[in-house]
Coordinates of C-alpha atoms and ligand atoms in Angstrom, one line a residue:
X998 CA 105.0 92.8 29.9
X999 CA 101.8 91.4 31.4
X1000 CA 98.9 94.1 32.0
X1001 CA 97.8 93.4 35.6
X1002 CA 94.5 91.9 35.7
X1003 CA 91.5 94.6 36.4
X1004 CA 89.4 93.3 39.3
X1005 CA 86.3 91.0 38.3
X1006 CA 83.1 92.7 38.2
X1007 CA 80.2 90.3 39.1
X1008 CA 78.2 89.1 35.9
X1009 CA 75.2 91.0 37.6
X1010 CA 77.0 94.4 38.2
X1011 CA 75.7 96.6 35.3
X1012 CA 75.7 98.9 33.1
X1013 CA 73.2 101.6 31.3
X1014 CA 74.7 103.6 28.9
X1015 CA 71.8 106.2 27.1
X1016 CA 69.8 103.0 27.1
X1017 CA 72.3 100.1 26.4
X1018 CA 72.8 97.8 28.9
X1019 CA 76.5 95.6 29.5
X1020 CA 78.5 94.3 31.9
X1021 CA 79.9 96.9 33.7
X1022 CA 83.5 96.2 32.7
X1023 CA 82.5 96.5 28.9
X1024 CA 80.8 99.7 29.1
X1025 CA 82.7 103.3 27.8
X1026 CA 81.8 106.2 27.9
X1027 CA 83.7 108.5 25.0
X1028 CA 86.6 110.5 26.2
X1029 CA 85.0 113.5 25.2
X1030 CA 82.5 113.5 27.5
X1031 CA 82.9 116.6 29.7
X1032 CA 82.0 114.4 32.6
X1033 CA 85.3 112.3 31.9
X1034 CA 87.3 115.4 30.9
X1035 CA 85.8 118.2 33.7
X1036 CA 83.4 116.2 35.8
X1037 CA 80.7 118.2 34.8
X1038 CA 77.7 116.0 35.8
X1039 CA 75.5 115.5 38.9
X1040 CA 74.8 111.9 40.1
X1041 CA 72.5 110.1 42.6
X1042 CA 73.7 106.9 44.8
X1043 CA 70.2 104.8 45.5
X1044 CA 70.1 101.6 47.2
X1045 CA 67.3 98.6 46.6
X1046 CA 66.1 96.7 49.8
X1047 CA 64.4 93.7 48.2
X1048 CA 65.6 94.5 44.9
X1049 CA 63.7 97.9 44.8
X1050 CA 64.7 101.3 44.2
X1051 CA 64.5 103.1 48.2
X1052 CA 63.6 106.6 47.6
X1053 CA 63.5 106.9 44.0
X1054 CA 61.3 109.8 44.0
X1055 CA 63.3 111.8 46.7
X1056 CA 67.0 110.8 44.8
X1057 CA 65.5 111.9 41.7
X1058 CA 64.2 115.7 42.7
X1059 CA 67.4 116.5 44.7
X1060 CA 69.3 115.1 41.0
X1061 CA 66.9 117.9 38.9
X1062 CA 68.2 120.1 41.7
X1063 CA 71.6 119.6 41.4
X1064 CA 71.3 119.6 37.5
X1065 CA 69.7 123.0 37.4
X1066 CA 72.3 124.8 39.7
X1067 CA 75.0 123.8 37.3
X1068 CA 72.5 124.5 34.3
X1069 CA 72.1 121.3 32.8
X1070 CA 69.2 120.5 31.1
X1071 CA 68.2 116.8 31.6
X1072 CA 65.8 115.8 28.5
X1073 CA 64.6 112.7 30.2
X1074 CA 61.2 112.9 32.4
X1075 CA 61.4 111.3 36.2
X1076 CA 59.5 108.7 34.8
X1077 CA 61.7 107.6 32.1
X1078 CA 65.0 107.4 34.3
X1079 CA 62.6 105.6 37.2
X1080 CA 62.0 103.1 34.2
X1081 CA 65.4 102.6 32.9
X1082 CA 67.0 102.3 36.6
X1083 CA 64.1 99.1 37.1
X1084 CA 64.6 97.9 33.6
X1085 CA 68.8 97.7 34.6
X1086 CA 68.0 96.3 37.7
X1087 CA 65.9 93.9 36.1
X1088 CA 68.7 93.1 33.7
X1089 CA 71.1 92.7 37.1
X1090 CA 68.6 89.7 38.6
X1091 CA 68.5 87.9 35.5
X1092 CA 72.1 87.9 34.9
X1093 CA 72.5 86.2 38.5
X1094 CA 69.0 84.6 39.8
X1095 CA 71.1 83.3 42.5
X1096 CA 71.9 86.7 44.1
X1097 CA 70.7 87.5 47.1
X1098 CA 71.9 90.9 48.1
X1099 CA 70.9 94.1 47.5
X1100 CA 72.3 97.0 44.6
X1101 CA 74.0 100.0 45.0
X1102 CA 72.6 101.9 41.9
X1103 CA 74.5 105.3 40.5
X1104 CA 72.9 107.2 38.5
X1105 CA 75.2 110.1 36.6
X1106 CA 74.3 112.3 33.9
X1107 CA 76.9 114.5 32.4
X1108 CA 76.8 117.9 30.0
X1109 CA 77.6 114.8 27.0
X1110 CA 80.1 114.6 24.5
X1111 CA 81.5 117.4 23.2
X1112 CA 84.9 119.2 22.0
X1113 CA 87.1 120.9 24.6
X1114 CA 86.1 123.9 26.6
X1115 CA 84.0 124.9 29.1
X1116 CA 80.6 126.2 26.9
X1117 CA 78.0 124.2 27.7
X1118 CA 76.6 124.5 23.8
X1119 CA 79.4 122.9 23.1
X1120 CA 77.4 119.2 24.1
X1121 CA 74.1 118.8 22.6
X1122 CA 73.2 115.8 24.6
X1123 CA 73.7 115.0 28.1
X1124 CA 74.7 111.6 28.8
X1125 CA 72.7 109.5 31.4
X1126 CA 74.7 106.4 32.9
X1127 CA 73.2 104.1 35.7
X1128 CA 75.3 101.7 37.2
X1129 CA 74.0 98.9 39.2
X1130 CA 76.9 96.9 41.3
X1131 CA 76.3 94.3 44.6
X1132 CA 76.0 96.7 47.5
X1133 CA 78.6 95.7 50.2
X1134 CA 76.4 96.2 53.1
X1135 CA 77.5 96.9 56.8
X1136 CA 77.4 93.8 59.0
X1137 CA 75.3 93.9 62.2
X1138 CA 78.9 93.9 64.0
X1139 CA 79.5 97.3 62.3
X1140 CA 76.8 98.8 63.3
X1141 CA 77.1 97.9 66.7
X1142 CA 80.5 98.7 66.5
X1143 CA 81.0 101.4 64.7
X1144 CA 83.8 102.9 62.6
X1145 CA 87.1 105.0 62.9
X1146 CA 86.9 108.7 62.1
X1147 CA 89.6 111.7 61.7
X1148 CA 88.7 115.0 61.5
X1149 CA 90.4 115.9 58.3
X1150 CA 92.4 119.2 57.6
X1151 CA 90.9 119.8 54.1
X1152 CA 87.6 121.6 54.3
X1153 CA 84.9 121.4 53.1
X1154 CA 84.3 123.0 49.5
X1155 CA 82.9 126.4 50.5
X1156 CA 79.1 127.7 49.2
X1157 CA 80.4 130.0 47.3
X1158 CA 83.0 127.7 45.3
X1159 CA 81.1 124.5 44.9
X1160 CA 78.0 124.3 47.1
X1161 CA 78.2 120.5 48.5
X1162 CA 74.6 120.9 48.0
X1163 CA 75.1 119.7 44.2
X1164 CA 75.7 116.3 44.3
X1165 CA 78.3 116.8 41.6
X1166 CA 80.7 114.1 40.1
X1167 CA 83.4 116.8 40.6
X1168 CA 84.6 114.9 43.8
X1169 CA 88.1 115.6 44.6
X1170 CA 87.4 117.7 47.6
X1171 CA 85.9 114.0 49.2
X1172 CA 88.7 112.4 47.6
X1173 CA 91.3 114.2 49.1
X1174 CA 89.9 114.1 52.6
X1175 CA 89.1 110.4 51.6
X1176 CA 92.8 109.4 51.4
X1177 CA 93.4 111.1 55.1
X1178 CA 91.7 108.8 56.5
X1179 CA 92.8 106.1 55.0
X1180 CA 96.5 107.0 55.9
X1181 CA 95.0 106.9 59.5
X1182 CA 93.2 103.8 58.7
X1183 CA 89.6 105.3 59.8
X1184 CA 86.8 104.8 58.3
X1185 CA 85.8 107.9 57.2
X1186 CA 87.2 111.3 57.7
X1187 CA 84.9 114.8 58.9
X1188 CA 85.1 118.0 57.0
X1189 CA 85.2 121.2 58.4
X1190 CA 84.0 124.2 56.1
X1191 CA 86.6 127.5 55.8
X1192 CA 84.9 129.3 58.6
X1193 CA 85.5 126.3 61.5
X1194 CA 82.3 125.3 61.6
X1195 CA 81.5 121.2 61.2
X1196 CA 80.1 120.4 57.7
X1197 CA 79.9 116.5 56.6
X1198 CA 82.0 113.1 56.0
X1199 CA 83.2 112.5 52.5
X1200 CA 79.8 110.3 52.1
X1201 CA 77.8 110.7 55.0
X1202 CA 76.5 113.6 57.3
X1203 CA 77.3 114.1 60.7
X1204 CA 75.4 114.0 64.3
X1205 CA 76.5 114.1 67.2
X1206 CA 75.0 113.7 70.7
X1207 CA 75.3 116.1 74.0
X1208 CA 73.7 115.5 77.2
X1209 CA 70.7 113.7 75.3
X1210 CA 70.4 116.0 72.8
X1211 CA 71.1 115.4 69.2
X1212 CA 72.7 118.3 66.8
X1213 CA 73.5 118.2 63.2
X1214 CA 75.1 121.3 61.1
X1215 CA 72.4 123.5 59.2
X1216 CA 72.5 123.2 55.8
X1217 CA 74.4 126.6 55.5
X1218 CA 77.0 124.9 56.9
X1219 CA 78.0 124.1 53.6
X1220 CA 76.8 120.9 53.5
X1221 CA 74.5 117.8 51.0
X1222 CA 71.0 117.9 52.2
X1223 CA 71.3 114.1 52.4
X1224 CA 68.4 112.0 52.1
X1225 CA 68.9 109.9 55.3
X1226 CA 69.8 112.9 57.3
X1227 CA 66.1 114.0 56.2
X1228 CA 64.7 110.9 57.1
X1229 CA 66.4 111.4 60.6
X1230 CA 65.7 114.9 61.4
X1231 CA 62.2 113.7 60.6
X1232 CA 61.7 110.8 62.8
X1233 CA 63.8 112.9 65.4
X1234 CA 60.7 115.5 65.4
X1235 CA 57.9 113.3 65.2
X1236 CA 59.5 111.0 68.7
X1237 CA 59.9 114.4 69.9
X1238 CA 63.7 113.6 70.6
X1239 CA 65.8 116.9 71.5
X1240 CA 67.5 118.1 68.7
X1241 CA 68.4 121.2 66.8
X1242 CA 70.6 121.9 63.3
X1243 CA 73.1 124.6 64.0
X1244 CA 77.0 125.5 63.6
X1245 CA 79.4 123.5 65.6
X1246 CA 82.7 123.6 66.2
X1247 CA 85.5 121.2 66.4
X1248 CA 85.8 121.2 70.1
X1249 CA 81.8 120.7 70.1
X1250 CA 82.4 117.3 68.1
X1251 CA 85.2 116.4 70.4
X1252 CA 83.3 116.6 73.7
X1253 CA 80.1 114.5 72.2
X1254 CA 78.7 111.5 73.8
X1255 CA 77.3 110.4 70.6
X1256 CA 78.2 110.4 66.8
X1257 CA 77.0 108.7 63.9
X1258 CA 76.8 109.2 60.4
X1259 CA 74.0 108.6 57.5
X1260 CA 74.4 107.7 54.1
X1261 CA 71.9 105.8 51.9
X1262 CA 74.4 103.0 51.6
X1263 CA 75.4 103.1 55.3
X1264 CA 72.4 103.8 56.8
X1265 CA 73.5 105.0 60.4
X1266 CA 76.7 103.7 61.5
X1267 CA 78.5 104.7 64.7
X1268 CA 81.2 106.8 65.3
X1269 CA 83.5 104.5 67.9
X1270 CA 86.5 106.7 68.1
X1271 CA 87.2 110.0 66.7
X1272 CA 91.1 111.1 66.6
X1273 CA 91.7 107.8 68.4
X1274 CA 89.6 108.6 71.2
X1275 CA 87.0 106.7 72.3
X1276 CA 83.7 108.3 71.9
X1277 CA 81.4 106.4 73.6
X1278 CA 82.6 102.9 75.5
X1279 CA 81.2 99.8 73.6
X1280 CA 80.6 101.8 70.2
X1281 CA 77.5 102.5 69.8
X1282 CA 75.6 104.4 72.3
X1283 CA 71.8 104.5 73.2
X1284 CA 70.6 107.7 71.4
X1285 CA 72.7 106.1 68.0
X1286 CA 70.7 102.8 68.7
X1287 CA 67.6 104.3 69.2
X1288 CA 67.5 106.3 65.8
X1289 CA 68.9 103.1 64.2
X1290 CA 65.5 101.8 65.4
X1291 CA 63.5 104.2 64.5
X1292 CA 65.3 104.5 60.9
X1293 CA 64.9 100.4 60.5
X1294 CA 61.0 100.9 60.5
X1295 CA 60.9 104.1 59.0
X1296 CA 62.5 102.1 56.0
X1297 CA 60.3 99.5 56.3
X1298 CA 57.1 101.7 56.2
X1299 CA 58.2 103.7 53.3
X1300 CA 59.0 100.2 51.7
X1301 CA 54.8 99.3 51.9
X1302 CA 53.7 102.7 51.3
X1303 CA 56.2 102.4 47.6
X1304 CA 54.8 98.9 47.0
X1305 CA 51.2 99.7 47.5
X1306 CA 51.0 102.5 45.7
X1307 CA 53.2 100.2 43.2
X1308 CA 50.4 97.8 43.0
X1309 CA 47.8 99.9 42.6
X1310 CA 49.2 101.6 39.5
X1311 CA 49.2 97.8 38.2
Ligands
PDD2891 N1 77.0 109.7 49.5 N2 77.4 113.9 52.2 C1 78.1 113.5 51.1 C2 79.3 114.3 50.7 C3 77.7 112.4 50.4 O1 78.4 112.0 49.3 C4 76.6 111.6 50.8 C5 76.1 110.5 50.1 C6 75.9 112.1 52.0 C7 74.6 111.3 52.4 O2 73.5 111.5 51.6 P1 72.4 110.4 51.4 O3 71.8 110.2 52.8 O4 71.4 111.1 50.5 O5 73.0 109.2 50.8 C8 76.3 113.2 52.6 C9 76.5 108.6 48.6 C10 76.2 107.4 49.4 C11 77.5 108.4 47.5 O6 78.2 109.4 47.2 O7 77.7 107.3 47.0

């Protein structure tokens, strides 16, 4: 019987595997690693604008973070994952000098290879993969437009299980509130934590808009303290724009004028409908357009600030 193809990979999506670099659909990583067997790893999603790492710095503290709080000691230094990330993209635009998007860039470290069981001395090495694959980026249409969303009846892993603080490649929680929305052919679905109180999407945090004012769940609402949502709440305080983190519930998120979501790969997106009702006429309200503003220079700021300082370290 014929084996049905696997999708083709682009000749620039790549692979780093503790230092060797392939095409993505020739790397492997042993079964044994307890990332493949338990998902016992931590990972970071970057993105490059112009080919360069956003964020690096940010990306890579909140990954020490989430490796500490599941006790996984990373041998590498910042600097030497900074390095292999730019030597893979590298790598990525001389595989395809053509290419004139932007990467998506993963970058996972797991407790390593090791026999089965849960005892962490039982891997002497973490592993450290960095993917680099074409980043499908949001048309201007979507982000006028905006996506679908259901609120999804899974919740939200609670503190106290799995804190979605860890960025952890244990993702089945996501997953499983991932596939509801794609039975209800949305976009993205919203998580709820065990206590009624709105957490995140399955990739992106929440806001929401009332009466002008913008509103985001706290962090003990069980959620990742993403690095958009930072960049948001920031800019949202230095425009002096009303806002306030809190505990919502669903009826808060029903009534909104607003919502939109952030992710480092989405960026802000609109919320159009929610539960098949329309949240604001036309998509994308003004408050959603505004911080899209705001967040488009922000980015573009941070961008010379990185490429200065870039410059002057030679
Ligand atoms: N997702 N919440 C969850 C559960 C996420 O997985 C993500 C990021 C976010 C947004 O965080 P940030 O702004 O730092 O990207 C919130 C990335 C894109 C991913 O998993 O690939």
């Amino acid at each position: 019987m014929m084996m049905p193809a696997m999708p083709l990979m682009h000749t620039n999506e790549l692979a780093n595997v503790n230092g060797a670099v392939s095409e993505i659909e020739k790397a492997c990583v042993p079964v044994h690693d307890h990332g493949f067997l338990y998902g016992d790893g931590v990972y970071e999603t970057v993105r490059t604008y112009r080919s360069r790492p956003f964020y690096l710095p940010g990306h890579l503290d909140r990954l020490a973070r989430s490796a500490d709080a599941i006790r996984l000691n990373l041998p590498w230094s910042r600097g030497h994952i900074a390095d292999e990330v730019d030597r893979t993209i590298r790598a990525a635009l001389q595989a395809d000098p053509g290419y004139v998007g932007e990467f998506a860039i993963r970058i996972m470290t797991t407790r390593g290879q090791g026999p089965l069981g849960y005892d962490p001395d039982l891997c002497p090495r973490p592993t450290l993969v960095i993917l680099v694959t074409r980043l499908r980026q949001l048309s201007d249409q979507d982000r006028q437009a905006g996506v679908a969303a259901i609120i999804s009846s899974v919740r939200r892993n609670p503190i106290e299980a799995l804190d979605p603080r860890i960025k952890s490649s244990n993702l089945l929680n996501n997953i499983l509130a991932a596939q509801q929305a794609r039975d209800a052919g949305a976009g993205e679905a919203i998580l709820f934590n065990t206590a009624g109180f709105l957490a995140e999407g399955t990739l992106t945090n929440v806001f929401f808009v009332k009466h002008g004012r913008v509103m985001t769940p706290g962090l003990d609402c069980g959620i990742l303290s993403g690095i958009t949502r930072e960049i948001v709440l920031e800019l949202l305080r230095s425009h002096g724009l009303p806002h306030e983190e809190g505990s919502y519930r669903r009826e808060d998120l029903l009534a909104a004028d607003e919502i939109f979501l952030t992710s480092t790969t989405r960026e802000i997106i609109p919320v159009a409908r929610l539960e098949g009702r329309v949240v604001h006429p036309g998509g994308r309200g003004p408050i959603t357009e505004r911080v899209q503003s705001l967040f488009r220079q922000r980015v573009e700021a941070i961008q010379e600030a990185e490429s200065e300082s870039e410059s002057s370290r030679g």
